[in-house]
CSV table of C-alpha atoms in Angstrom, one decimal:
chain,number,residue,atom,x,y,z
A,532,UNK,CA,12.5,22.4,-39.0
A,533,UNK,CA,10.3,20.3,-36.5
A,534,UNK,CA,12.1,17.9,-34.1
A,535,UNK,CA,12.7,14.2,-35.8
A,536,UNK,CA,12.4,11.1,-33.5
A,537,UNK,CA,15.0,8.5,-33.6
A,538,UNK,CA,14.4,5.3,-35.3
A,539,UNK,CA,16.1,2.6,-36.0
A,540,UNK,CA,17.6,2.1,-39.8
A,541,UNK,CA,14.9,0.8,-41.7
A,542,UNK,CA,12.0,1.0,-39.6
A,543,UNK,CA,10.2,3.3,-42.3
A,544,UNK,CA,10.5,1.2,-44.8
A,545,UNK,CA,9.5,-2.0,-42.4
A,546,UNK,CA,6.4,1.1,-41.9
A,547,UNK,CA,5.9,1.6,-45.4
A,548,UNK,CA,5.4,-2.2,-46.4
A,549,UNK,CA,3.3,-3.2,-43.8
A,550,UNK,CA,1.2,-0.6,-44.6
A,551,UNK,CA,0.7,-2.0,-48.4
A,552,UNK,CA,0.4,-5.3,-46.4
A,553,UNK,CA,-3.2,-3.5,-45.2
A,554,UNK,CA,-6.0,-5.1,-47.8
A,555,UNK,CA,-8.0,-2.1,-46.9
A,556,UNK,CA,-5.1,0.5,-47.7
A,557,UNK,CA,-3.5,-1.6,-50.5
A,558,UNK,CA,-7.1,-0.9,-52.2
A,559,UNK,CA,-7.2,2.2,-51.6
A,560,UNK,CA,-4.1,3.3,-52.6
A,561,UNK,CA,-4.5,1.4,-55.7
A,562,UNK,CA,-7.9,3.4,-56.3
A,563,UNK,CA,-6.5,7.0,-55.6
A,564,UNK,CA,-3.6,6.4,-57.7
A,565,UNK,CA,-5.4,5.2,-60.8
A,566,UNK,CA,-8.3,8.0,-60.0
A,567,UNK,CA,-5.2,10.7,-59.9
A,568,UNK,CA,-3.9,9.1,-63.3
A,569,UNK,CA,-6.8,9.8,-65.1
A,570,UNK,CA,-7.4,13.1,-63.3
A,571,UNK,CA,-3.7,14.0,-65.2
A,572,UNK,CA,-4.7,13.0,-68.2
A,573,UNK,CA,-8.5,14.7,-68.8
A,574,UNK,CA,-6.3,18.1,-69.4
A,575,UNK,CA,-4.2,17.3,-72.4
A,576,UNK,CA,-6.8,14.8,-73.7
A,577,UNK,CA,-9.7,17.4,-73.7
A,578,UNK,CA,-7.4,20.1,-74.8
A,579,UNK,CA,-6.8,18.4,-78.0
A,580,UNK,CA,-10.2,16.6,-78.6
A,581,UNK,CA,-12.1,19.9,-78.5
A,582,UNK,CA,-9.5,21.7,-80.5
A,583,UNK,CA,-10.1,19.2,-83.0
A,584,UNK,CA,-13.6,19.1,-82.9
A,585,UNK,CA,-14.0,22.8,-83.0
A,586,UNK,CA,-10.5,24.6,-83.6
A,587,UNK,CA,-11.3,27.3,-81.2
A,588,UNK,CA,-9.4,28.1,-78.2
A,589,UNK,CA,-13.1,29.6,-76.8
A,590,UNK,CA,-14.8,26.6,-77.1
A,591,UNK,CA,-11.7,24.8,-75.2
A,592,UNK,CA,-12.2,27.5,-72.5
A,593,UNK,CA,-16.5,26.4,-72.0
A,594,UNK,CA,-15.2,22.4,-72.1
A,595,UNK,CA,-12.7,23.0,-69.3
A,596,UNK,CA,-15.2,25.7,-67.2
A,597,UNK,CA,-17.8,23.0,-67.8
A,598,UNK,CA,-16.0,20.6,-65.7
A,599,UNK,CA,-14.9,22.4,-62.6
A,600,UNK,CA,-17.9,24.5,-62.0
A,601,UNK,CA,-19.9,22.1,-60.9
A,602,UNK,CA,-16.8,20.8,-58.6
A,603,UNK,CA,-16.9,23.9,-56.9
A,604,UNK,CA,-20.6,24.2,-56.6
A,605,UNK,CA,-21.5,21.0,-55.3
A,606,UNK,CA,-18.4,20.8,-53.1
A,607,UNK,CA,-19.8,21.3,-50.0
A,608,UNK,CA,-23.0,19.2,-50.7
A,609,UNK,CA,-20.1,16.6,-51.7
A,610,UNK,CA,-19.4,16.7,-48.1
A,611,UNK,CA,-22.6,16.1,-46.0
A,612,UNK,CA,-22.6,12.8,-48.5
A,613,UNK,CA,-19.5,11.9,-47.9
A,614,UNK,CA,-20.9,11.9,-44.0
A,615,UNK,CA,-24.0,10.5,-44.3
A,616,UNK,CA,-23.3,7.6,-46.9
A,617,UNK,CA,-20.7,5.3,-46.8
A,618,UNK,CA,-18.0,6.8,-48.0
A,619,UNK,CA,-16.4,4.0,-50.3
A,620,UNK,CA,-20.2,4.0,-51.9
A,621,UNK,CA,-20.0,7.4,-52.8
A,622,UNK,CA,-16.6,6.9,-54.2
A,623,UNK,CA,-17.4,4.1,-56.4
A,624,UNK,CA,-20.7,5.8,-57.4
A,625,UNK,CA,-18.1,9.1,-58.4
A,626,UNK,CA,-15.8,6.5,-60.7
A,627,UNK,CA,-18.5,4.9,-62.7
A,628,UNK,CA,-19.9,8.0,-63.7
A,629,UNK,CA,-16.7,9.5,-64.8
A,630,UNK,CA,-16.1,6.4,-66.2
A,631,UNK,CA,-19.6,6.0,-68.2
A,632,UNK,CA,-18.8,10.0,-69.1
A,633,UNK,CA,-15.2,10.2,-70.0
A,634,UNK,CA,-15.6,6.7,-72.5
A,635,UNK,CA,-19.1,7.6,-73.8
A,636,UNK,CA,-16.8,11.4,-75.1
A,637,UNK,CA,-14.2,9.2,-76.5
A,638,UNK,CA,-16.6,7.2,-78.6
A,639,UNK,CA,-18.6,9.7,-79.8
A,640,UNK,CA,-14.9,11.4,-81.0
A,641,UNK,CA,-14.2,8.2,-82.6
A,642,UNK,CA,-17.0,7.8,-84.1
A,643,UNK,CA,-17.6,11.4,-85.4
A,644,UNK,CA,-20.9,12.0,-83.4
A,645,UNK,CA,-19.2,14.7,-81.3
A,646,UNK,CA,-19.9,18.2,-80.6
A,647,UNK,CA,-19.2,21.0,-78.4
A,648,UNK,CA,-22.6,20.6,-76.8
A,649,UNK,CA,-22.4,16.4,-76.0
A,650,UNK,CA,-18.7,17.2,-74.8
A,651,UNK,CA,-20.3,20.4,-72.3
A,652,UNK,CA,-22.9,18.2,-71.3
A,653,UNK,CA,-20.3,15.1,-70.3
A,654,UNK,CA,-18.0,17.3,-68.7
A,655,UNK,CA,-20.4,18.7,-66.5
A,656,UNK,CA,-21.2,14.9,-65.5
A,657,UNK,CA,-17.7,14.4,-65.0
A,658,UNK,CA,-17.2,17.5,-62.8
A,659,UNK,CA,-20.2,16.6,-61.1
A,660,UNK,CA,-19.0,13.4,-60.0
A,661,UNK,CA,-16.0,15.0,-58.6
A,662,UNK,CA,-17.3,16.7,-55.9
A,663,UNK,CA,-18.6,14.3,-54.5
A,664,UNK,CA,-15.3,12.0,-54.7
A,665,UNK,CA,-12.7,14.3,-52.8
A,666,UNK,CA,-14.7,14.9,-49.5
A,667,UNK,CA,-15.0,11.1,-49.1
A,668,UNK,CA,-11.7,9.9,-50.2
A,669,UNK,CA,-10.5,12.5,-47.4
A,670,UNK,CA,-13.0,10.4,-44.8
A,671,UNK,CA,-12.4,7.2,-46.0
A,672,UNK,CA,-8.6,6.9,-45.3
A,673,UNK,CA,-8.7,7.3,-41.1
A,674,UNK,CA,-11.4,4.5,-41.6
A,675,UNK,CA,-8.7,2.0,-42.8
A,676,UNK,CA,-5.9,3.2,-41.5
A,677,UNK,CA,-4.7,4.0,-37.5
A,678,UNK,CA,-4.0,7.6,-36.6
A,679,UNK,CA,-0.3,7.0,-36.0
A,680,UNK,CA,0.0,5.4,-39.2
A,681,UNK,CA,-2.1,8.4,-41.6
A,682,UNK,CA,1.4,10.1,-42.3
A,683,UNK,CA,2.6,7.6,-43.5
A,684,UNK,CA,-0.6,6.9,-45.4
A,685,UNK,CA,-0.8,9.9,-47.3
A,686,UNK,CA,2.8,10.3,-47.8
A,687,UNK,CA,2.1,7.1,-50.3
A,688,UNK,CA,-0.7,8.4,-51.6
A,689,UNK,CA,1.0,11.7,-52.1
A,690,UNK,CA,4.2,10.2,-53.8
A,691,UNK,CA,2.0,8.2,-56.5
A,692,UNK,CA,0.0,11.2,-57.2
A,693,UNK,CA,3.0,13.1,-57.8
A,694,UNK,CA,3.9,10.0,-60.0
A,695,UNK,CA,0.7,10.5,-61.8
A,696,UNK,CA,0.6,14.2,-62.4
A,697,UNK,CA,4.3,13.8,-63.2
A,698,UNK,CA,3.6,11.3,-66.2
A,699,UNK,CA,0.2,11.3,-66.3
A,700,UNK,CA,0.3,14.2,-69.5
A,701,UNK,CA,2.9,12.4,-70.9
A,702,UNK,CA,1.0,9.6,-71.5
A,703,UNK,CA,-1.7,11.5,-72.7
A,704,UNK,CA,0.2,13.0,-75.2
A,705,UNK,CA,1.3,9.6,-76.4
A,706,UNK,CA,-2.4,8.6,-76.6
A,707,UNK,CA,-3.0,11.3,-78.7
A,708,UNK,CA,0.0,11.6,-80.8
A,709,UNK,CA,-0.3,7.8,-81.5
A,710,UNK,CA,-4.1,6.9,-81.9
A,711,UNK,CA,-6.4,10.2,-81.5
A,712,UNK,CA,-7.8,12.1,-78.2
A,713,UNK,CA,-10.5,9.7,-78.5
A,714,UNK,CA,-8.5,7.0,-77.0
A,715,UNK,CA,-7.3,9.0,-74.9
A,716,UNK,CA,-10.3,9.8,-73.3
A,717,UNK,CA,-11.6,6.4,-73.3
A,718,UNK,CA,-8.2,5.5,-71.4
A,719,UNK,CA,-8.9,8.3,-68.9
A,720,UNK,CA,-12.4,6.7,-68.9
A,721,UNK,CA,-10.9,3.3,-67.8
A,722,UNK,CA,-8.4,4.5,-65.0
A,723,UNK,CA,-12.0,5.6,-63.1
A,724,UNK,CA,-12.9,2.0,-64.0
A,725,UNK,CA,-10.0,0.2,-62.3
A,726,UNK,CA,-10.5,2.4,-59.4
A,727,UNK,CA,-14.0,1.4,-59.0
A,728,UNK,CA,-12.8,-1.7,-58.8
A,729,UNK,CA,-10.1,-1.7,-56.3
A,730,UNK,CA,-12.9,0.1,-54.1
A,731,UNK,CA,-15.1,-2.9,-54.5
A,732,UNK,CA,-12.5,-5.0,-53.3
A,733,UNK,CA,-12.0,-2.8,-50.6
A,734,UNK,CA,-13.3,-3.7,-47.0
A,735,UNK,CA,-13.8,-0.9,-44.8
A,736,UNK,CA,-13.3,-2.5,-40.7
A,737,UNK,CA,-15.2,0.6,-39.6
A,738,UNK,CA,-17.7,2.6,-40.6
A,739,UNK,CA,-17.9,6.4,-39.5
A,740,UNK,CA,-20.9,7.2,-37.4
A,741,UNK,CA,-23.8,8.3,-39.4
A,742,UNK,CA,-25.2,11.6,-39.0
A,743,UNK,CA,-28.6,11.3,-36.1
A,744,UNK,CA,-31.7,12.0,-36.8
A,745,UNK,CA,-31.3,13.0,-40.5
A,746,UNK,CA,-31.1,16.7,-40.0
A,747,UNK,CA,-31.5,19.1,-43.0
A,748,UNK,CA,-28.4,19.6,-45.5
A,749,UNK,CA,-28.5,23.2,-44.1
A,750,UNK,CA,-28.3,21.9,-40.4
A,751,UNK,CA,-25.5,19.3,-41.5
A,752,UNK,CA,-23.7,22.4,-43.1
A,753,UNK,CA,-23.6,24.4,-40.0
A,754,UNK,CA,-22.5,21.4,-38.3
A,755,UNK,CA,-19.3,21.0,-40.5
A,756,UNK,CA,-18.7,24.8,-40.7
A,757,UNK,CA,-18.3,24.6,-36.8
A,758,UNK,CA,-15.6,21.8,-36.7
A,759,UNK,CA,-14.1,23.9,-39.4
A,760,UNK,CA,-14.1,27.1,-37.8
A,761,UNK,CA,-13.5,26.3,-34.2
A,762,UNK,CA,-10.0,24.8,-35.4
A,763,UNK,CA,-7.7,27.9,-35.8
A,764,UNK,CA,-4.9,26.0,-37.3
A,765,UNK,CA,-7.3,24.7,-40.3
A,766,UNK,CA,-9.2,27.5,-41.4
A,767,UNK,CA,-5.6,29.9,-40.7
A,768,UNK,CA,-4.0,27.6,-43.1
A,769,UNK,CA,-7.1,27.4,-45.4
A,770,UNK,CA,-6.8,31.4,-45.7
A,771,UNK,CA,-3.1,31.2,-46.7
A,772,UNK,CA,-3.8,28.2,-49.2
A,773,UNK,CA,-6.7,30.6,-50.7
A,774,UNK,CA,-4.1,33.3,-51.1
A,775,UNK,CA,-1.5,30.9,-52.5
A,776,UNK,CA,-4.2,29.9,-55.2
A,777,UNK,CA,-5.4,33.8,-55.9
A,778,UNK,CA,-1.9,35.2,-56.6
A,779,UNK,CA,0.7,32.5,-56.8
A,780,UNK,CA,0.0,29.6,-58.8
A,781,UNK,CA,-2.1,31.8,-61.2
A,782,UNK,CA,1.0,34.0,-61.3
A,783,UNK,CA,3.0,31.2,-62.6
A,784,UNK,CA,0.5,29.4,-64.7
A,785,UNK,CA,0.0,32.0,-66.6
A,786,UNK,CA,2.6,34.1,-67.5
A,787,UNK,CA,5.2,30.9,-67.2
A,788,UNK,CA,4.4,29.7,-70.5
A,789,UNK,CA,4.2,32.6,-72.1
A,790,UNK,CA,7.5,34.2,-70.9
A,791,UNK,CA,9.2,30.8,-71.9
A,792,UNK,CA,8.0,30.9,-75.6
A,793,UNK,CA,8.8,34.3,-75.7
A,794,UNK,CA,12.0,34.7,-74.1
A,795,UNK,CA,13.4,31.3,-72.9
A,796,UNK,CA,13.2,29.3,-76.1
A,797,UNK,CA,9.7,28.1,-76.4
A,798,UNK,CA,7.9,24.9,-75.8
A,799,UNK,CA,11.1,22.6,-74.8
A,800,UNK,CA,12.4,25.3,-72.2
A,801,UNK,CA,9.1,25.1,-70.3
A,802,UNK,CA,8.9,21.0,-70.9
A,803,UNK,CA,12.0,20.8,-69.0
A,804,UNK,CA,10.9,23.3,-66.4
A,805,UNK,CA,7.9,21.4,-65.4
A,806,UNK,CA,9.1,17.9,-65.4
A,807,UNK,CA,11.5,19.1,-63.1
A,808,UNK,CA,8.0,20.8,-60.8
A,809,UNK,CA,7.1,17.3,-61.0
A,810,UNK,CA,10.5,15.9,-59.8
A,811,UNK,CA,10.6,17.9,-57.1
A,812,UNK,CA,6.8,17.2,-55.9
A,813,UNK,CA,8.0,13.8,-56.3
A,814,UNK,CA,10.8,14.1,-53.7
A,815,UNK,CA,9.1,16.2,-51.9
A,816,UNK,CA,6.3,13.1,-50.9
A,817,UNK,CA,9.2,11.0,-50.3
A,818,UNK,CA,10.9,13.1,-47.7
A,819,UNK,CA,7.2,13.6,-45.8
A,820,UNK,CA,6.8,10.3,-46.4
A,821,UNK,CA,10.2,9.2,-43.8
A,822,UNK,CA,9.8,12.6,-41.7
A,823,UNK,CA,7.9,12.0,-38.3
A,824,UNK,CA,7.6,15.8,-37.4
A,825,UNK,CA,6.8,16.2,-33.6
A,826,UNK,CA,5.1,19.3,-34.7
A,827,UNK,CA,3.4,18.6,-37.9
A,828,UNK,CA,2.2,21.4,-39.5
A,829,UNK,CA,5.4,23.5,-38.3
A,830,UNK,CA,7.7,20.7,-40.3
A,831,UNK,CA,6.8,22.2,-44.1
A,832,UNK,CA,6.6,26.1,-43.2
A,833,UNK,CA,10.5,26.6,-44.2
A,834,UNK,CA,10.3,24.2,-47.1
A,835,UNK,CA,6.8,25.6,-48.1
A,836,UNK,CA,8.3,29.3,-48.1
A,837,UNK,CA,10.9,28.0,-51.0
A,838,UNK,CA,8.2,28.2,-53.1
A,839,UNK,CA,9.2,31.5,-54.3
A,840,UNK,CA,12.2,30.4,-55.4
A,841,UNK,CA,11.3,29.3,-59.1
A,842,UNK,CA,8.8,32.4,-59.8
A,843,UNK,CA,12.0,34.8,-58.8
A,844,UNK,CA,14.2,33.1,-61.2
A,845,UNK,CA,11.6,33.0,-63.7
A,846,UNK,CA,10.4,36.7,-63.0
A,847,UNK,CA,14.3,37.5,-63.3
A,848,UNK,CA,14.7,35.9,-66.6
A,849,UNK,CA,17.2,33.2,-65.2
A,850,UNK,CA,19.2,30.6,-67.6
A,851,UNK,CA,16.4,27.6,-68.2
A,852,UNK,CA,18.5,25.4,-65.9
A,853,UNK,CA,18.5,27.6,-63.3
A,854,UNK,CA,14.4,28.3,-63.8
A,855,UNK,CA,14.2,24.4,-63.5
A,856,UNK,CA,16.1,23.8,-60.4
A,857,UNK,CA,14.7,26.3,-58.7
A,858,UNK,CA,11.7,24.3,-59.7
A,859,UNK,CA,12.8,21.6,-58.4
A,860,UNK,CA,13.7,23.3,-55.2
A,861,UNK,CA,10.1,25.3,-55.2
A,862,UNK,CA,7.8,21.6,-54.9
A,863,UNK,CA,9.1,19.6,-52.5
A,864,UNK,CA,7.9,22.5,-49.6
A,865,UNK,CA,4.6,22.2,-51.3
A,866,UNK,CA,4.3,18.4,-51.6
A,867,UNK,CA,5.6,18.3,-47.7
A,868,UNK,CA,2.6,20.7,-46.8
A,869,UNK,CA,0.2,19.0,-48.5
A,870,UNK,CA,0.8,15.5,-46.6
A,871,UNK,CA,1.2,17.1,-43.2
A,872,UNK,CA,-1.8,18.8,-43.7
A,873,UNK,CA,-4.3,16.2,-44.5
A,874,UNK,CA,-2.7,14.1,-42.0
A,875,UNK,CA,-3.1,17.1,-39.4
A,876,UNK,CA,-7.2,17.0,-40.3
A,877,UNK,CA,-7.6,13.3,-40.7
A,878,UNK,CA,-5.9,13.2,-36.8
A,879,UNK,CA,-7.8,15.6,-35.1
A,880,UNK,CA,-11.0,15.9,-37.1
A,881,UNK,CA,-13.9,13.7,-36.1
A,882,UNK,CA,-14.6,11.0,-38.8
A,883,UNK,CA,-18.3,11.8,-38.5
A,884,UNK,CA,-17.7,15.2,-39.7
A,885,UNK,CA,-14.8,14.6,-42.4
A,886,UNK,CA,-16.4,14.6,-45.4
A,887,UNK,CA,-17.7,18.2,-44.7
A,888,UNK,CA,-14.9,19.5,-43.0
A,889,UNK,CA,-12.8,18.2,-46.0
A,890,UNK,CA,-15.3,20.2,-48.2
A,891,UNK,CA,-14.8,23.6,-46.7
A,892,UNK,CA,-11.1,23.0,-46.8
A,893,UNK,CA,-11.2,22.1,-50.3
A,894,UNK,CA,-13.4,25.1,-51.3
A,895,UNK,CA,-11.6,27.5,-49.3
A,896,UNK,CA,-8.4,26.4,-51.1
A,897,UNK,CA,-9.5,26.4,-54.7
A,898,UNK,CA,-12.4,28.9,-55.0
A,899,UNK,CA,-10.4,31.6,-55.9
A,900,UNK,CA,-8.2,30.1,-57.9
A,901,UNK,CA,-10.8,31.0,-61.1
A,902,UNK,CA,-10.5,34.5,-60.3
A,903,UNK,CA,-6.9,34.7,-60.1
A,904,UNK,CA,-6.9,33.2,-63.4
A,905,UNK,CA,-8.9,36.0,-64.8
A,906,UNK,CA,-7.5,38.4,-63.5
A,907,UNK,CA,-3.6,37.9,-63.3
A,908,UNK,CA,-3.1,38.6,-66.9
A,909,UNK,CA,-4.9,41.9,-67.2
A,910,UNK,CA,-2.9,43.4,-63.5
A,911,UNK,CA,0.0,41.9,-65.3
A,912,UNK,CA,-0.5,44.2,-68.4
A,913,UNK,CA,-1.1,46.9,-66.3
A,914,UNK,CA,2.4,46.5,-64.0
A,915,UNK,CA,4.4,44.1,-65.5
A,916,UNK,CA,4.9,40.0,-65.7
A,917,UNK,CA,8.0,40.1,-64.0
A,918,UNK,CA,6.4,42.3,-61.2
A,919,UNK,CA,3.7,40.1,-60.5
A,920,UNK,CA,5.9,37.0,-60.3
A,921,UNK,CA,8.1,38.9,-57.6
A,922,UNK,CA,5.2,39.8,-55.4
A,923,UNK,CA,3.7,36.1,-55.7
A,924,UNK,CA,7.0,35.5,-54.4
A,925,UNK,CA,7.9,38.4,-51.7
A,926,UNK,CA,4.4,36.6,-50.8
A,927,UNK,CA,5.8,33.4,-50.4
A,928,UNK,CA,9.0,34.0,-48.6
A,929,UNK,CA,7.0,35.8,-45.5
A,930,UNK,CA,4.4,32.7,-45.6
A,931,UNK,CA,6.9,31.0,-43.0
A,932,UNK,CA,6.7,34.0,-40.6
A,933,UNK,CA,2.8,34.4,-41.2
A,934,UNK,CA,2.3,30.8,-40.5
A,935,UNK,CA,4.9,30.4,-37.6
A,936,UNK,CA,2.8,33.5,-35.4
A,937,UNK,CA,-0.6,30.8,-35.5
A,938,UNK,CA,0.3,29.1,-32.4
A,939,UNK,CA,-2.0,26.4,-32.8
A,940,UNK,CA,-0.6,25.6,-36.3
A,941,UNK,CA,3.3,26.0,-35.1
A,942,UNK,CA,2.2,23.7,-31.9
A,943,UNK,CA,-0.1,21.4,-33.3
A,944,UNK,CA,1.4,17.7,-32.3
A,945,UNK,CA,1.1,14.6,-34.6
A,946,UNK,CA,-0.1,11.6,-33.4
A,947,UNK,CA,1.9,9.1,-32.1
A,948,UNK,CA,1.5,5.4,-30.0
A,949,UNK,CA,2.8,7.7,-27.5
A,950,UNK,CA,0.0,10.2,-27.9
A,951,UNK,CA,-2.4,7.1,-28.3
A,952,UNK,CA,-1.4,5.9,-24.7
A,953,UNK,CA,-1.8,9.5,-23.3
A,954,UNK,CA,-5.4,9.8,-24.8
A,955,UNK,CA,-6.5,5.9,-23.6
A,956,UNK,CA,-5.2,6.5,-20.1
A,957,UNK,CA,-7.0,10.1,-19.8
A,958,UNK,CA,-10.2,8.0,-20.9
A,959,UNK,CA,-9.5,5.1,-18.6
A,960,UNK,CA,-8.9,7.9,-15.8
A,961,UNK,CA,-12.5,9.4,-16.9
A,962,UNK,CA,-14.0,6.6,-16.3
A,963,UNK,CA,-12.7,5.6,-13.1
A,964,UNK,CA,-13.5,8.9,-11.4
A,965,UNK,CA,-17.7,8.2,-11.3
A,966,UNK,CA,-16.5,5.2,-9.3
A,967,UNK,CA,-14.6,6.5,-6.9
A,968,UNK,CA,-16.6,9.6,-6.3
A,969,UNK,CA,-19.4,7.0,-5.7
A,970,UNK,CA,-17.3,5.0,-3.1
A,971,UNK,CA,-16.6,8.5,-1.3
A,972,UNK,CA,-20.2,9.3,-0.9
């Protein structure tokens, strides 16, 4: 585990309340959180509007394709937005159309003017929308928010998301249960609403540079693919994270709920199973959130390694209470990774370049994660469930060795005031030596 630096007792929550003190980051965290909440909901909401609109599993299967292929498409053209535009624009822009799409499906269920094709068309809006959101939300945040303070920041942000995707379903289901999917989309509609909002509420002290001289898309591309690539530590980790979404998480996606109805006792079993995923996400944000790692990356490689822990007991048919603390166990590595990480690029990647650089990461992360979808089940069929689980997780118990030999991810310091003062006295140093060098001629 990385060094910790001595504070005094209550200093990060002192930390934590001045930063919701911040207008700029009070609004923002208000319009991530609300944006994540709806995000949690779409899944359960769709899943049971399209069922009953249509009854068919299939169709359920073009709905959900419908929104995250264009994600993944336009990701990267997300990104040279992001940079060009300002990036709260481009966020707000994102909200109102999932809001305008998300409430126009929910009326048209109410109403009984739905069909597959409206709710294919709408969803491709939706996912539309999205990539553009993600790269800039990634920018935005250094823009209100010091360097020293973005762990911090994004512990937050990471805790309340955990919230949302915690009880986010739940409250879909409720929705649903209680008044029909159609509300529950039009709710979903309305959390993109409030976080349009809280972004136009939002004042942004500074603006990122804009790109010069309006180069092509293509040109702007290349430029963000070089910030990504000449940063070992990012793409390095981007690699694992695609491998993580290939094998692992498909591997216990998919054959989780299944082994669980079939041998674990069904629906309730794997209920319990994932609330406890959530928990442990959950505590997960609130132990990055308090860390200050003097090596950030290197802080989570341990805890992210523990991930294996719940698809061994799963793969080994475990009790269910085992299963779910191992759960537990598994997510707070994963949560810790996931704030040390975006703080790592938001500290050391130029704000200019952000929204791009955020693109690549994101589509290097989640790309394969279709695939691995596809094709788990059928490897799985040919081997066996419980096989596949205990690769995914020989895979993640070496992760800490494979990501502890990239030296510039093991070494890679956070920023501190102490860092700050390092950096402003090297540039005060720069600019004295012209002077002086002047005086000697």
């Amino acid at each position: 585990m990385a060094d910790m630096k001595g504070d005094r007792p209550g200093s990060r929550s002192g930390e934590i309340r001045s930063l919701l003190r911040r207008p700029g980051f009070r609004y923002l965290y208000i319009a991530q959180t609300a944006s994540v909440v709806g995000d949690a909901i779409i899944p359960i909401a769709l899943a049971f509007a399209v069922l009953q609109l249509t009854g068919s599993p299939a169709a359920l299967g073009l709905v959900l394709a419908a929104r995250i292929l264009p994600t993944v498409v336009l990701l990267l053209i997300g990104g040279v937005i992001a940079d060009r535009l300002p990036r709260r624009a481009v966020m707000m822009a994102s909200d109102l159309t999932r809001f305008g799409s998300q409430a126009l499906a929910g009326v048209l269920l109410l109403t009984g003017d739905a069909n597959l094709a409206s709710m294919i068309v709408l969803q491709l809006v939706a996912g539309t929308a999205a990539a553009f959101f993600q790269p800039a939300s990634s920018g935005l945040l250094p823009e209100v928010v010091p360097a020293k303070d973005l762990q911090p920041a994004n512990g937050l942000i990471q805790l309340s998301e955990n919230f949302a995707w915690t009880l986010g379903p739940a409250l879909g289901g409720l929705l649903v249960a209680l008044v029909s999917p159609g509300a529950a989309l039009i709710f979903d509609g309305v959390t993109f609403l409030i976080s349009a909002i809280a972004l136009w509420m939002l004042k942004v002290d500074r603006r990122a540079p804009s790109v010069q001289e309006n180069p092509s898309i293509l040109r702007e591309l290349r430029g963000g693919w070089t910030e990504f690539r000449t940063r070992t530590w990012l793409w390095t980790t981007v690699a694992w994270a695609g491998t993580f979404h290939l094998l692992v998480l498909p591997a216990w996606q998919i054959f989780g709920p299944s082994i669980a109805r079939d041998q674990l006792g069904g629906a309730p079993a794997w209920a319990l199973i994932t609330t406890c995923s959530g928990l442990g996400s959950v505590l997960g944000g609130v132990i990055a959130l308090r860390m200050r790692p003097r090596y950030l990356l290197r802080a989570s490689f341990v805890p992210l390694g523990m991930y294996g822990l719940q698809l061994l007991a799963l793969g080994l048919l475990a009790p269910v209470p085992v299963i779910a603390a191992a759960a537990l166990v598994s997510n707070i590595g994963l949560s810790m990774f996931n704030v040390f990480s975006f703080t790592a690029m938001q500290q050391n990647v130029p704000i200019e370049a952000m929204g791009r650089v955020s693109s690549y990461e994101w589509l290097g992360s989640i790309a394969l994660l279709p695939i691995g979808q596809a094709l788990i089940a059928p490897i799985g069929s040919q081997t066996s469930p419980t096989t596949m689980l205990i690769v995914a997780a020989g895979w993640m118990a070496i992760t800490p060795v494979l990501l502890f030999m990239i030296r510039s991810a093991r070494n890679l310091r956070a920023v501190d005031d102490e860092s700050l003062a390092e950096a402003a006295a090297q540039q005060a140093e720069e600019a004295v030596e012209p002077d002086v060098r002047a005086q000697k001629v």
